[in-house]
Amino acid sequence: MAELPLKLRDLLVYRRKSTIHFSDFVNNLLEEPSTHLHTSSSIISSAIKFFGHEIVIRSGEPVISYNVFKDPFSNGINAVFGQEYCIKQILDIIESADKEVGPNRGIILVGPPASGKTYVVDLIIRALEEYTKQVSVRLYTFFFRFENEDGSRCVEVHSSFHHNPLLLFPTLMQKTDGNLSRPRQELFDHINQQQGEQTLLIPSFYQNANLDKKTLDILEELLSNPKNEGMSLFEILEKYVRVEEIAFSGAQAHGISNIDDMQHLRVRVNPQDLSAEDMGIVNEHLPGKSLRYYEGSIIGSNRGILHIHDAFGVNGERIRESDYKPLLMLLGSGRVSFESTQTAVDSTVILTTNIEEMELLDHQLTSSKLLDRIEKVPVNYLLDASSETDILRRDLANMREKYDVDPNLLRIASYYSVMTRLLPPMRKKFPSSWSQRKIELYLNITPEQKLFIYSAYAEDPVNTIKKLPHWHPFRNEAMRLGLNLNDEDSFQDQISNHPESVNLRDSGLFSEEDLRLIDDEFMRDLWKEHYPNEGRNGISIRQLQNVMRNTMASSDGLKVHVGIFLSQLNRIITEGPDLHHWLEIDTRYTRKRKPILDRSVGRYDLQEGEGDYGDFQGLVRVVRAIYFHIIRKEITVCTVDRDPRQIEADLRRYLQYALLARAQRNRAFAHVMVPRFTFIDPNSGTKVDEPDYNYMKSMERVMEPEMDEESFRQMIAQKFLDLQSSGELVLEGNRTIINSRNDNLLNCFAQEYSRALSHRKIEEEINPEVLHNAFFHKLNDQNHYKSIDPGVQKLVETIITNMNQRFGYSRSIALTTIVYALRKDIIHFKEILS
């Protein structure tokens, strides 16, 4: 045998765990009873929670995001993004079964194709496999060990059910005096006597479950064997039974079964295949007994999970009751039938199917018995563009390695896909506390506004959580995880914000009045209105990936630009629903409502009904306008080329001066208000109690050149005071605006900050038209470009470098994007340079 380095040998040091006698198992049970009473539901719940969690805020609603669904097993290859509500429902059903607060039901994940249903179940299975291998987890089963006379050879006989050794205690037994006893119940009574006041809840499965026929036959034969005459059941178990630790395995169908055909639910009984020598040993202990071996997905899933993939898809035909009859018994009585007997099975059943197959089952007259035993959990397409982008980024990673990809491509693709799935607000009843203006805003929310609300950045997640009503289910969920919502220190570090979440103020789609009305309750109600129907239609992630691949094929083989993607969308829509079925939408949500009003997205106007819900052609124009808004902002920031921190400091100084000016105007209270807004200049260290009107005018010419300076100043000061009094804006400690840093001021004044970012004051004379043409020359005529004024060339290179460093563009894509923006009149350097 070739010698291997010691470290390589260490990679494969696994050895079979040692077995213990039945008495040792009983002692362990008495010492730690709770660890020996796992049911399938409790172990699945523990496995999901074992890998940790985060808190995310979606549409004003906090929800737990379990880390196991990030796929820590395969570096995120099969990660599930944005399905926290679906996963919460699954976990709620599993935990209700564990607490035995209702009947044991199957879980059926229903959704359109490619919505991530199978990934969810696969990751639960992977979690089970890894969790049951942990040192801290103990799952036991048993087998029979038969030895020859001199002990030199033995035969092990295992049960396919992998029963818990607890079940070796009979539920009912006749004692030698003829009286009946209940050994298992007496064992549980003894355990609870040891617990004192802390009564242990014994799962009803363990109180009533029975062993399979083969195991019972072996025990009966051993008791009646003359070799064992006079031995009690305990002595038989001590002599012949060995207890071993097990771990679940999907590959071996140990505690986990994966099937795609209901025919595999039926149990197959096969003879045990033994050599002549081994059969001789067995016959010494079980004379004349023929051993059988049971196979089947239900048996393999005992103590774990049974996953039926595409449960009701049978070649497009309706499924027959005879196909799922074993499932009816499993979900109805928790048993499986074979050899004229029934054996208790503890299995959590999860089925996956698409909407069309589920609807076929719903309309079958004979399906009511099954429908009563399963609970539907919707798994729709994502409505959160940030999570959709995560999926594209993962699945198209190879594209991004091989091609020079526009950094906005995946985001714009996600924006479009989500908008195709949205449904219009049609609510009839509103909370009595809502104003008429808030109701009108709700009913007139446009697809692009809804897109950004669903992907919105939570400005104050701690406050969102603390203000939840007392009945909110998140409170109970947090309590189960040991989180105290009255103590923000216990959960603040677990709050996760997606780095690409959108600030509603920065989207340019909402007025200040709109933003004040869009609170957590507004966002929650908007999301709940069409649940679970929103996300059932529209383009799927697989179809979107096909569009992306076509985009690559239509590129020059090197660069992939957003403009090519938008052209591909227009081509697909022209081809129509005959080739692309997702272009069809259920008109019941659009036919009885007035078309959406004309509006502007960024600087681009849309006519009445254009870009409405379900108007896939119009939504291309909407997403194009959003893209134009994004690149206008990016190019402007890169042209201005100022440190954002300095611009923030300028904005804070302006606000401080505006409040001082307002305080001075209010002469009756100036003696109180002026000291309140007096500040220490961080640059000079001097006390400032007078506003600098020249400074304010220079800022006002940038932020709102068309508005009267005094009116704008008063409006901004009032906005600050309103935000502060409502609690939406909280400064750091007792600091002034100019000295506060750890606050949300930039979120509250995102529009003003954006305008300040879009202005460049340059010392040298740069002709905007020459700068405009320089980019075209750099792209198309390098010789001409080199002859341009060096100052202009320097500015061109600076802008491209900033695009590269600040927003992740390659220099080539940056140049292409700037030329595209100039050609489409998206930016005008004359407006930026002064």
PDB file of C-alpha atoms in Angstrom, residues 308-534:
ATOM      1  CA  ILE A 308     -42.592  14.637  -3.211  1.00  0.00           C
ATOM      2  CA  HIS A 309     -41.350  16.690  -6.142  1.00  0.00           C
ATOM      3  CA  ASP A 310     -43.890  17.850  -8.773  1.00  0.00           C
ATOM      4  CA  ALA A 311     -46.442  15.911  -6.758  1.00  0.00           C
ATOM      5  CA  PHE A 312     -49.453  16.195  -9.058  1.00  0.00           C
ATOM      6  CA  GLY A 313     -47.808  16.301 -12.459  1.00  0.00           C
ATOM      7  CA  VAL A 314     -48.529  12.944 -14.101  1.00  0.00           C
ATOM      8  CA  ASN A 315     -47.908  13.411 -17.832  1.00  0.00           C
ATOM      9  CA  GLY A 316     -50.470  16.209 -17.898  1.00  0.00           C
ATOM     10  CA  GLU A 317     -53.217  13.866 -16.700  1.00  0.00           C
ATOM     11  CA  ARG A 318     -55.261  14.110 -13.552  1.00  0.00           C
ATOM     12  CA  ILE A 319     -53.832  12.151 -10.660  1.00  0.00           C
ATOM     13  CA  ARG A 320     -55.918   9.224  -9.419  1.00  0.00           C
ATOM     14  CA  GLU A 321     -56.835   8.644  -5.781  1.00  0.00           C
ATOM     15  CA  SER A 322     -55.217   5.217  -5.948  1.00  0.00           C
ATOM     16  CA  ASP A 323     -51.898   6.932  -6.702  1.00  0.00           C
ATOM     17  CA  TYR A 324     -51.838   8.857  -3.440  1.00  0.00           C
ATOM     18  CA  LYS A 325     -53.726   6.436  -1.169  1.00  0.00           C
ATOM     19  CA  PRO A 326     -50.614   5.666   0.970  1.00  0.00           C
ATOM     20  CA  LEU A 327     -50.209   9.412   1.420  1.00  0.00           C
ATOM     21  CA  LEU A 328     -53.786   9.690   2.701  1.00  0.00           C
ATOM     22  CA  MET A 329     -53.052   7.103   5.386  1.00  0.00           C
ATOM     23  CA  LEU A 330     -49.746   8.735   6.328  1.00  0.00           C
ATOM     24  CA  LEU A 331     -51.305  12.190   6.682  1.00  0.00           C
ATOM     25  CA  GLY A 332     -54.511  10.892   8.241  1.00  0.00           C
ATOM     26  CA  SER A 333     -53.307   8.413  10.857  1.00  0.00           C
ATOM     27  CA  GLY A 334     -49.514   8.660  10.691  1.00  0.00           C
ATOM     28  CA  ARG A 335     -49.162   5.065   9.533  1.00  0.00           C
ATOM     29  CA  VAL A 336     -48.039   2.988   6.583  1.00  0.00           C
ATOM     30  CA  SER A 337     -49.684  -0.275   5.543  1.00  0.00           C
ATOM     31  CA  PHE A 338     -47.979  -3.509   4.410  1.00  0.00           C
ATOM     32  CA  GLU A 339     -48.215  -7.243   5.103  1.00  0.00           C
ATOM     33  CA  SER A 340     -51.777  -6.746   6.417  1.00  0.00           C
ATOM     34  CA  THR A 341     -50.433  -4.519   9.220  1.00  0.00           C
ATOM     35  CA  GLN A 342     -49.952  -0.829   9.905  1.00  0.00           C
ATOM     36  CA  THR A 343     -46.811   0.684  11.373  1.00  0.00           C
ATOM     37  CA  ALA A 344     -46.508   4.146  12.899  1.00  0.00           C
ATOM     38  CA  VAL A 345     -44.376   6.571  10.890  1.00  0.00           C
ATOM     39  CA  ASP A 346     -43.178   9.993  12.055  1.00  0.00           C
ATOM     40  CA  SER A 347     -42.521  11.896   8.844  1.00  0.00           C
ATOM     41  CA  THR A 348     -42.929  15.532   7.835  1.00  0.00           C
ATOM     42  CA  VAL A 349     -44.349  15.556   4.318  1.00  0.00           C
ATOM     43  CA  ILE A 350     -43.519  18.417   1.951  1.00  0.00           C
ATOM     44  CA  LEU A 351     -44.871  18.413  -1.589  1.00  0.00           C
ATOM     45  CA  THR A 352     -44.063  20.813  -4.408  1.00  0.00           C
ATOM     46  CA  THR A 353     -46.242  21.517  -7.426  1.00  0.00           C
ATOM     47  CA  ASN A 354     -47.027  24.317  -9.843  1.00  0.00           C
ATOM     48  CA  ILE A 355     -50.219  26.353  -9.954  1.00  0.00           C
ATOM     49  CA  GLU A 356     -51.794  24.597 -12.947  1.00  0.00           C
ATOM     50  CA  GLU A 357     -51.364  21.113 -11.438  1.00  0.00           C
ATOM     51  CA  MET A 358     -52.753  22.317  -8.115  1.00  0.00           C
ATOM     52  CA  GLU A 359     -55.804  23.769  -9.812  1.00  0.00           C
ATOM     53  CA  LEU A 360     -56.428  20.416 -11.541  1.00  0.00           C
ATOM     54  CA  LEU A 361     -56.392  18.713  -8.164  1.00  0.00           C
ATOM     55  CA  ASP A 362     -58.647  21.375  -6.613  1.00  0.00           C
ATOM     56  CA  HIS A 363     -61.344  20.656  -9.213  1.00  0.00           C
ATOM     57  CA  GLN A 364     -61.289  16.879  -8.831  1.00  0.00           C
ATOM     58  CA  LEU A 365     -64.362  15.610  -7.003  1.00  0.00           C
ATOM     59  CA  THR A 366     -62.348  12.862  -5.300  1.00  0.00           C
ATOM     60  CA  SER A 367     -59.527  15.092  -4.033  1.00  0.00           C
ATOM     61  CA  SER A 368     -61.248  16.539  -0.954  1.00  0.00           C
ATOM     62  CA  LYS A 369     -59.785  13.896   1.385  1.00  0.00           C
ATOM     63  CA  LEU A 370     -56.245  14.840   0.346  1.00  0.00           C
ATOM     64  CA  LEU A 371     -56.907  18.598   0.304  1.00  0.00           C
ATOM     65  CA  ASP A 372     -58.168  18.377   3.892  1.00  0.00           C
ATOM     66  CA  ARG A 373     -54.834  16.893   4.966  1.00  0.00           C
ATOM     67  CA  ILE A 374     -52.458  19.381   3.309  1.00  0.00           C
ATOM     68  CA  GLU A 375     -51.773  23.065   3.837  1.00  0.00           C
ATOM     69  CA  LYS A 376     -50.837  25.252   0.900  1.00  0.00           C
ATOM     70  CA  VAL A 377     -47.890  27.606   1.101  1.00  0.00           C
ATOM     71  CA  PRO A 378     -47.512  30.010  -1.838  1.00  0.00           C
ATOM     72  CA  VAL A 379     -44.036  30.325  -3.350  1.00  0.00           C
ATOM     73  CA  ASN A 380     -44.373  33.017  -5.989  1.00  0.00           C
ATOM     74  CA  TYR A 381     -41.918  34.982  -8.076  1.00  0.00           C
ATOM     75  CA  LEU A 382     -40.007  37.589  -6.104  1.00  0.00           C
ATOM     76  CA  LEU A 383     -41.387  41.096  -5.623  1.00  0.00           C
ATOM     77  CA  ASP A 384     -38.181  42.462  -4.115  1.00  0.00           C
ATOM     78  CA  ALA A 385     -35.840  43.655  -6.860  1.00  0.00           C
ATOM     79  CA  SER A 386     -32.762  43.451  -4.611  1.00  0.00           C
ATOM     80  CA  SER A 387     -33.299  39.712  -4.043  1.00  0.00           C
ATOM     81  CA  GLU A 388     -34.005  39.220  -7.754  1.00  0.00           C
ATOM     82  CA  THR A 389     -30.668  40.891  -8.501  1.00  0.00           C
ATOM     83  CA  ASP A 390     -28.954  38.511  -6.058  1.00  0.00           C
ATOM     84  CA  ILE A 391     -30.281  35.527  -8.018  1.00  0.00           C
ATOM     85  CA  LEU A 392     -29.122  36.964 -11.348  1.00  0.00           C
ATOM     86  CA  ARG A 393     -25.720  37.818  -9.927  1.00  0.00           C
ATOM     87  CA  ARG A 394     -25.279  34.244  -8.713  1.00  0.00           C
ATOM     88  CA  ASP A 395     -26.652  32.437 -11.765  1.00  0.00           C
ATOM     89  CA  LEU A 396     -24.921  34.654 -14.324  1.00  0.00           C
ATOM     90  CA  ALA A 397     -21.561  34.756 -12.555  1.00  0.00           C
ATOM     91  CA  ASN A 398     -19.849  33.136 -15.544  1.00  0.00           C
ATOM     92  CA  MET A 399     -21.176  35.830 -17.854  1.00  0.00           C
ATOM     93  CA  ARG A 400     -19.688  38.521 -15.651  1.00  0.00           C
ATOM     94  CA  GLU A 401     -16.314  36.779 -15.774  1.00  0.00           C
ATOM     95  CA  LYS A 402     -16.240  36.353 -19.549  1.00  0.00           C
ATOM     96  CA  TYR A 403     -17.853  39.621 -20.638  1.00  0.00           C
ATOM     97  CA  ASP A 404     -17.409  43.264 -19.829  1.00  0.00           C
ATOM     98  CA  VAL A 405     -20.818  43.805 -18.215  1.00  0.00           C
ATOM     99  CA  ASP A 406     -22.598  47.069 -17.515  1.00  0.00           C
ATOM    100  CA  PRO A 407     -22.842  47.274 -13.679  1.00  0.00           C
ATOM    101  CA  ASN A 408     -26.491  48.409 -14.003  1.00  0.00           C
ATOM    102  CA  LEU A 409     -27.535  45.502 -16.239  1.00  0.00           C
ATOM    103  CA  LEU A 410     -28.648  43.048 -13.550  1.00  0.00           C
ATOM    104  CA  ARG A 411     -30.396  45.755 -11.550  1.00  0.00           C
ATOM    105  CA  ILE A 412     -32.372  47.039 -14.551  1.00  0.00           C
ATOM    106  CA  ALA A 413     -33.277  43.480 -15.564  1.00  0.00           C
ATOM    107  CA  SER A 414     -34.552  42.841 -12.034  1.00  0.00           C
ATOM    108  CA  TYR A 415     -36.566  46.067 -12.023  1.00  0.00           C
ATOM    109  CA  TYR A 416     -38.321  45.048 -15.215  1.00  0.00           C
ATOM    110  CA  SER A 417     -39.010  41.457 -14.136  1.00  0.00           C
ATOM    111  CA  VAL A 418     -40.524  42.565 -10.814  1.00  0.00           C
ATOM    112  CA  MET A 419     -42.751  45.187 -12.473  1.00  0.00           C
ATOM    113  CA  THR A 420     -44.224  42.539 -14.802  1.00  0.00           C
ATOM    114  CA  ARG A 421     -45.423  40.656 -11.700  1.00  0.00           C
ATOM    115  CA  LEU A 422     -47.092  43.510  -9.843  1.00  0.00           C
ATOM    116  CA  LEU A 423     -50.842  43.984  -9.481  1.00  0.00           C
ATOM    117  CA  PRO A 424     -52.646  47.345  -9.206  1.00  0.00           C
ATOM    118  CA  PRO A 425     -53.946  48.670  -5.869  1.00  0.00           C
ATOM    119  CA  MET A 426     -57.727  48.070  -5.811  1.00  0.00           C
ATOM    120  CA  ARG A 427     -58.535  48.117  -2.118  1.00  0.00           C
ATOM    121  CA  LYS A 428     -62.027  49.248  -1.093  1.00  0.00           C
ATOM    122  CA  LYS A 429     -61.750  49.620   2.689  1.00  0.00           C
ATOM    123  CA  PHE A 430     -59.093  51.589   4.525  1.00  0.00           C
ATOM    124  CA  PRO A 431     -58.214  52.211   8.181  1.00  0.00           C
ATOM    125  CA  SER A 432     -60.345  54.968   9.689  1.00  0.00           C
ATOM    126  CA  SER A 433     -57.183  56.876  10.643  1.00  0.00           C
ATOM    127  CA  TRP A 434     -56.162  57.349   6.998  1.00  0.00           C
ATOM    128  CA  SER A 435     -56.702  60.744   5.400  1.00  0.00           C
ATOM    129  CA  GLN A 436     -58.317  61.117   1.991  1.00  0.00           C
ATOM    130  CA  ARG A 437     -54.948  62.162   0.573  1.00  0.00           C
ATOM    131  CA  LYS A 438     -53.316  58.956   1.877  1.00  0.00           C
ATOM    132  CA  ILE A 439     -56.087  56.831   0.353  1.00  0.00           C
ATOM    133  CA  GLU A 440     -55.688  58.599  -3.002  1.00  0.00           C
ATOM    134  CA  LEU A 441     -51.927  58.042  -2.895  1.00  0.00           C
ATOM    135  CA  TYR A 442     -52.479  54.341  -2.187  1.00  0.00           C
ATOM    136  CA  LEU A 443     -54.932  53.861  -5.049  1.00  0.00           C
ATOM    137  CA  ASN A 444     -52.710  55.738  -7.503  1.00  0.00           C
ATOM    138  CA  ILE A 445     -49.428  53.975  -6.728  1.00  0.00           C
ATOM    139  CA  THR A 446     -47.704  53.302 -10.063  1.00  0.00           C
ATOM    140  CA  PRO A 447     -45.756  50.129 -10.930  1.00  0.00           C
ATOM    141  CA  GLU A 448     -42.398  51.859 -10.526  1.00  0.00           C
ATOM    142  CA  GLN A 449     -43.426  53.328  -7.154  1.00  0.00           C
ATOM    143  CA  LYS A 450     -44.608  49.927  -5.961  1.00  0.00           C
ATOM    144  CA  LEU A 451     -41.326  48.421  -7.194  1.00  0.00           C
ATOM    145  CA  PHE A 452     -39.316  50.785  -5.000  1.00  0.00           C
ATOM    146  CA  ILE A 453     -41.636  50.475  -1.990  1.00  0.00           C
ATOM    147  CA  TYR A 454     -41.180  46.692  -2.050  1.00  0.00           C
ATOM    148  CA  SER A 455     -37.379  47.145  -2.221  1.00  0.00           C
ATOM    149  CA  ALA A 456     -37.219  50.112   0.131  1.00  0.00           C
ATOM    150  CA  TYR A 457     -34.397  50.674   2.574  1.00  0.00           C
ATOM    151  CA  ALA A 458     -35.659  50.657   6.181  1.00  0.00           C
ATOM    152  CA  GLU A 459     -34.556  54.029   7.522  1.00  0.00           C
ATOM    153  CA  ASP A 460     -35.233  53.155  11.165  1.00  0.00           C
ATOM    154  CA  PRO A 461     -35.616  49.372  11.482  1.00  0.00           C
ATOM    155  CA  VAL A 462     -35.355  49.404  15.276  1.00  0.00           C
ATOM    156  CA  ASN A 463     -38.306  51.789  15.518  1.00  0.00           C
ATOM    157  CA  THR A 464     -40.266  49.717  12.972  1.00  0.00           C
ATOM    158  CA  ILE A 465     -39.852  46.660  15.211  1.00  0.00           C
ATOM    159  CA  LYS A 466     -40.545  48.428  18.501  1.00  0.00           C
ATOM    160  CA  LYS A 467     -43.754  50.009  17.144  1.00  0.00           C
ATOM    161  CA  LEU A 468     -45.293  46.711  16.038  1.00  0.00           C
ATOM    162  CA  PRO A 469     -48.797  46.207  17.442  1.00  0.00           C
ATOM    163  CA  HIS A 470     -49.009  43.820  20.399  1.00  0.00           C
ATOM    164  CA  TRP A 471     -50.786  41.173  18.293  1.00  0.00           C
ATOM    165  CA  HIS A 472     -48.188  41.087  15.528  1.00  0.00           C
ATOM    166  CA  PRO A 473     -46.924  37.501  14.915  1.00  0.00           C
ATOM    167  CA  PHE A 474     -43.312  38.683  14.730  1.00  0.00           C
ATOM    168  CA  ARG A 475     -43.413  39.297  18.484  1.00  0.00           C
ATOM    169  CA  ASN A 476     -44.071  35.613  19.193  1.00  0.00           C
ATOM    170  CA  GLU A 477     -41.484  34.522  16.641  1.00  0.00           C
ATOM    171  CA  ALA A 478     -38.885  36.803  18.233  1.00  0.00           C
ATOM    172  CA  MET A 479     -39.734  35.475  21.692  1.00  0.00           C
ATOM    173  CA  ARG A 480     -39.165  31.884  20.529  1.00  0.00           C
ATOM    174  CA  LEU A 481     -35.720  32.942  19.303  1.00  0.00           C
ATOM    175  CA  GLY A 482     -34.899  34.611  22.613  1.00  0.00           C
ATOM    176  CA  LEU A 483     -35.188  38.197  21.378  1.00  0.00           C
ATOM    177  CA  ASN A 484     -36.561  40.868  23.703  1.00  0.00           C
ATOM    178  CA  LEU A 485     -38.216  43.501  21.509  1.00  0.00           C
ATOM    179  CA  ASN A 486     -38.341  45.918  24.450  1.00  0.00           C
ATOM    180  CA  ASP A 487     -34.550  45.866  24.594  1.00  0.00           C
ATOM    181  CA  GLU A 488     -33.096  46.965  21.279  1.00  0.00           C
ATOM    182  CA  ASP A 489     -29.627  45.782  22.312  1.00  0.00           C
ATOM    183  CA  SER A 490     -30.907  42.194  22.137  1.00  0.00           C
ATOM    184  CA  PHE A 491     -31.759  42.395  18.437  1.00  0.00           C
ATOM    185  CA  GLN A 492     -30.194  45.498  16.879  1.00  0.00           C
ATOM    186  CA  ASP A 493     -27.034  43.714  15.742  1.00  0.00           C
ATOM    187  CA  GLN A 494     -29.154  41.049  14.009  1.00  0.00           C
ATOM    188  CA  ILE A 495     -30.897  43.515  11.693  1.00  0.00           C
ATOM    189  CA  SER A 496     -29.682  43.185   8.109  1.00  0.00           C
ATOM    190  CA  ASN A 497     -30.092  45.798   5.377  1.00  0.00           C
ATOM    191  CA  HIS A 498     -29.541  44.810   1.773  1.00  0.00           C
ATOM    192  CA  PRO A 499     -26.726  46.939   0.302  1.00  0.00           C
ATOM    193  CA  GLU A 500     -28.801  47.611  -2.840  1.00  0.00           C
ATOM    194  CA  SER A 501     -32.024  48.570  -1.057  1.00  0.00           C
ATOM    195  CA  VAL A 502     -33.413  51.834  -2.393  1.00  0.00           C
ATOM    196  CA  ASN A 503     -33.967  55.014  -0.432  1.00  0.00           C
ATOM    197  CA  LEU A 504     -37.440  56.184  -1.454  1.00  0.00           C
ATOM    198  CA  ARG A 505     -36.329  59.802  -1.174  1.00  0.00           C
ATOM    199  CA  ASP A 506     -33.486  59.121  -3.574  1.00  0.00           C
ATOM    200  CA  SER A 507     -35.694  57.411  -6.176  1.00  0.00           C
ATOM    201  CA  GLY A 508     -37.110  60.711  -7.430  1.00  0.00           C
ATOM    202  CA  LEU A 509     -40.600  59.180  -7.671  1.00  0.00           C
ATOM    203  CA  PHE A 510     -42.191  60.603  -4.523  1.00  0.00           C
ATOM    204  CA  SER A 511     -42.953  64.087  -3.264  1.00  0.00           C
ATOM    205  CA  GLU A 512     -42.172  65.088   0.309  1.00  0.00           C
ATOM    206  CA  GLU A 513     -45.860  64.792   1.141  1.00  0.00           C
ATOM    207  CA  ASP A 514     -45.926  61.276  -0.339  1.00  0.00           C
ATOM    208  CA  LEU A 515     -42.962  60.256   1.788  1.00  0.00           C
ATOM    209  CA  ARG A 516     -44.644  61.458   4.959  1.00  0.00           C
ATOM    210  CA  LEU A 517     -47.720  59.364   4.133  1.00  0.00           C
ATOM    211  CA  ILE A 518     -45.823  56.182   3.211  1.00  0.00           C
ATOM    212  CA  ASP A 519     -45.272  54.727   6.663  1.00  0.00           C
ATOM    213  CA  ASP A 520     -44.803  51.105   7.744  1.00  0.00           C
ATOM    214  CA  GLU A 521     -48.560  50.524   7.899  1.00  0.00           C
ATOM    215  CA  PHE A 522     -48.981  51.840   4.347  1.00  0.00           C
ATOM    216  CA  MET A 523     -46.288  49.500   3.011  1.00  0.00           C
ATOM    217  CA  ARG A 524     -47.637  46.491   4.923  1.00  0.00           C
ATOM    218  CA  ASP A 525     -51.164  47.031   3.616  1.00  0.00           C
ATOM    219  CA  LEU A 526     -49.892  47.486   0.074  1.00  0.00           C
ATOM    220  CA  TRP A 527     -48.065  44.159   0.212  1.00  0.00           C
ATOM    221  CA  LYS A 528     -50.894  42.263   1.912  1.00  0.00           C
ATOM    222  CA  GLU A 529     -53.641  43.408  -0.479  1.00  0.00           C
ATOM    223  CA  HIS A 530     -52.879  40.910  -3.242  1.00  0.00           C
ATOM    224  CA  TYR A 531     -51.150  38.224  -1.185  1.00  0.00           C
ATOM    225  CA  PRO A 532     -50.850  35.393  -2.256  1.00  0.00           C
ATOM    226  CA  ASN A 533     -51.738  36.232  -5.881  1.00  0.00           C
ATOM    227  CA  GLU A 534     -49.147  38.907  -6.591  1.00  0.00           C
TER     228      GLU A 534
END
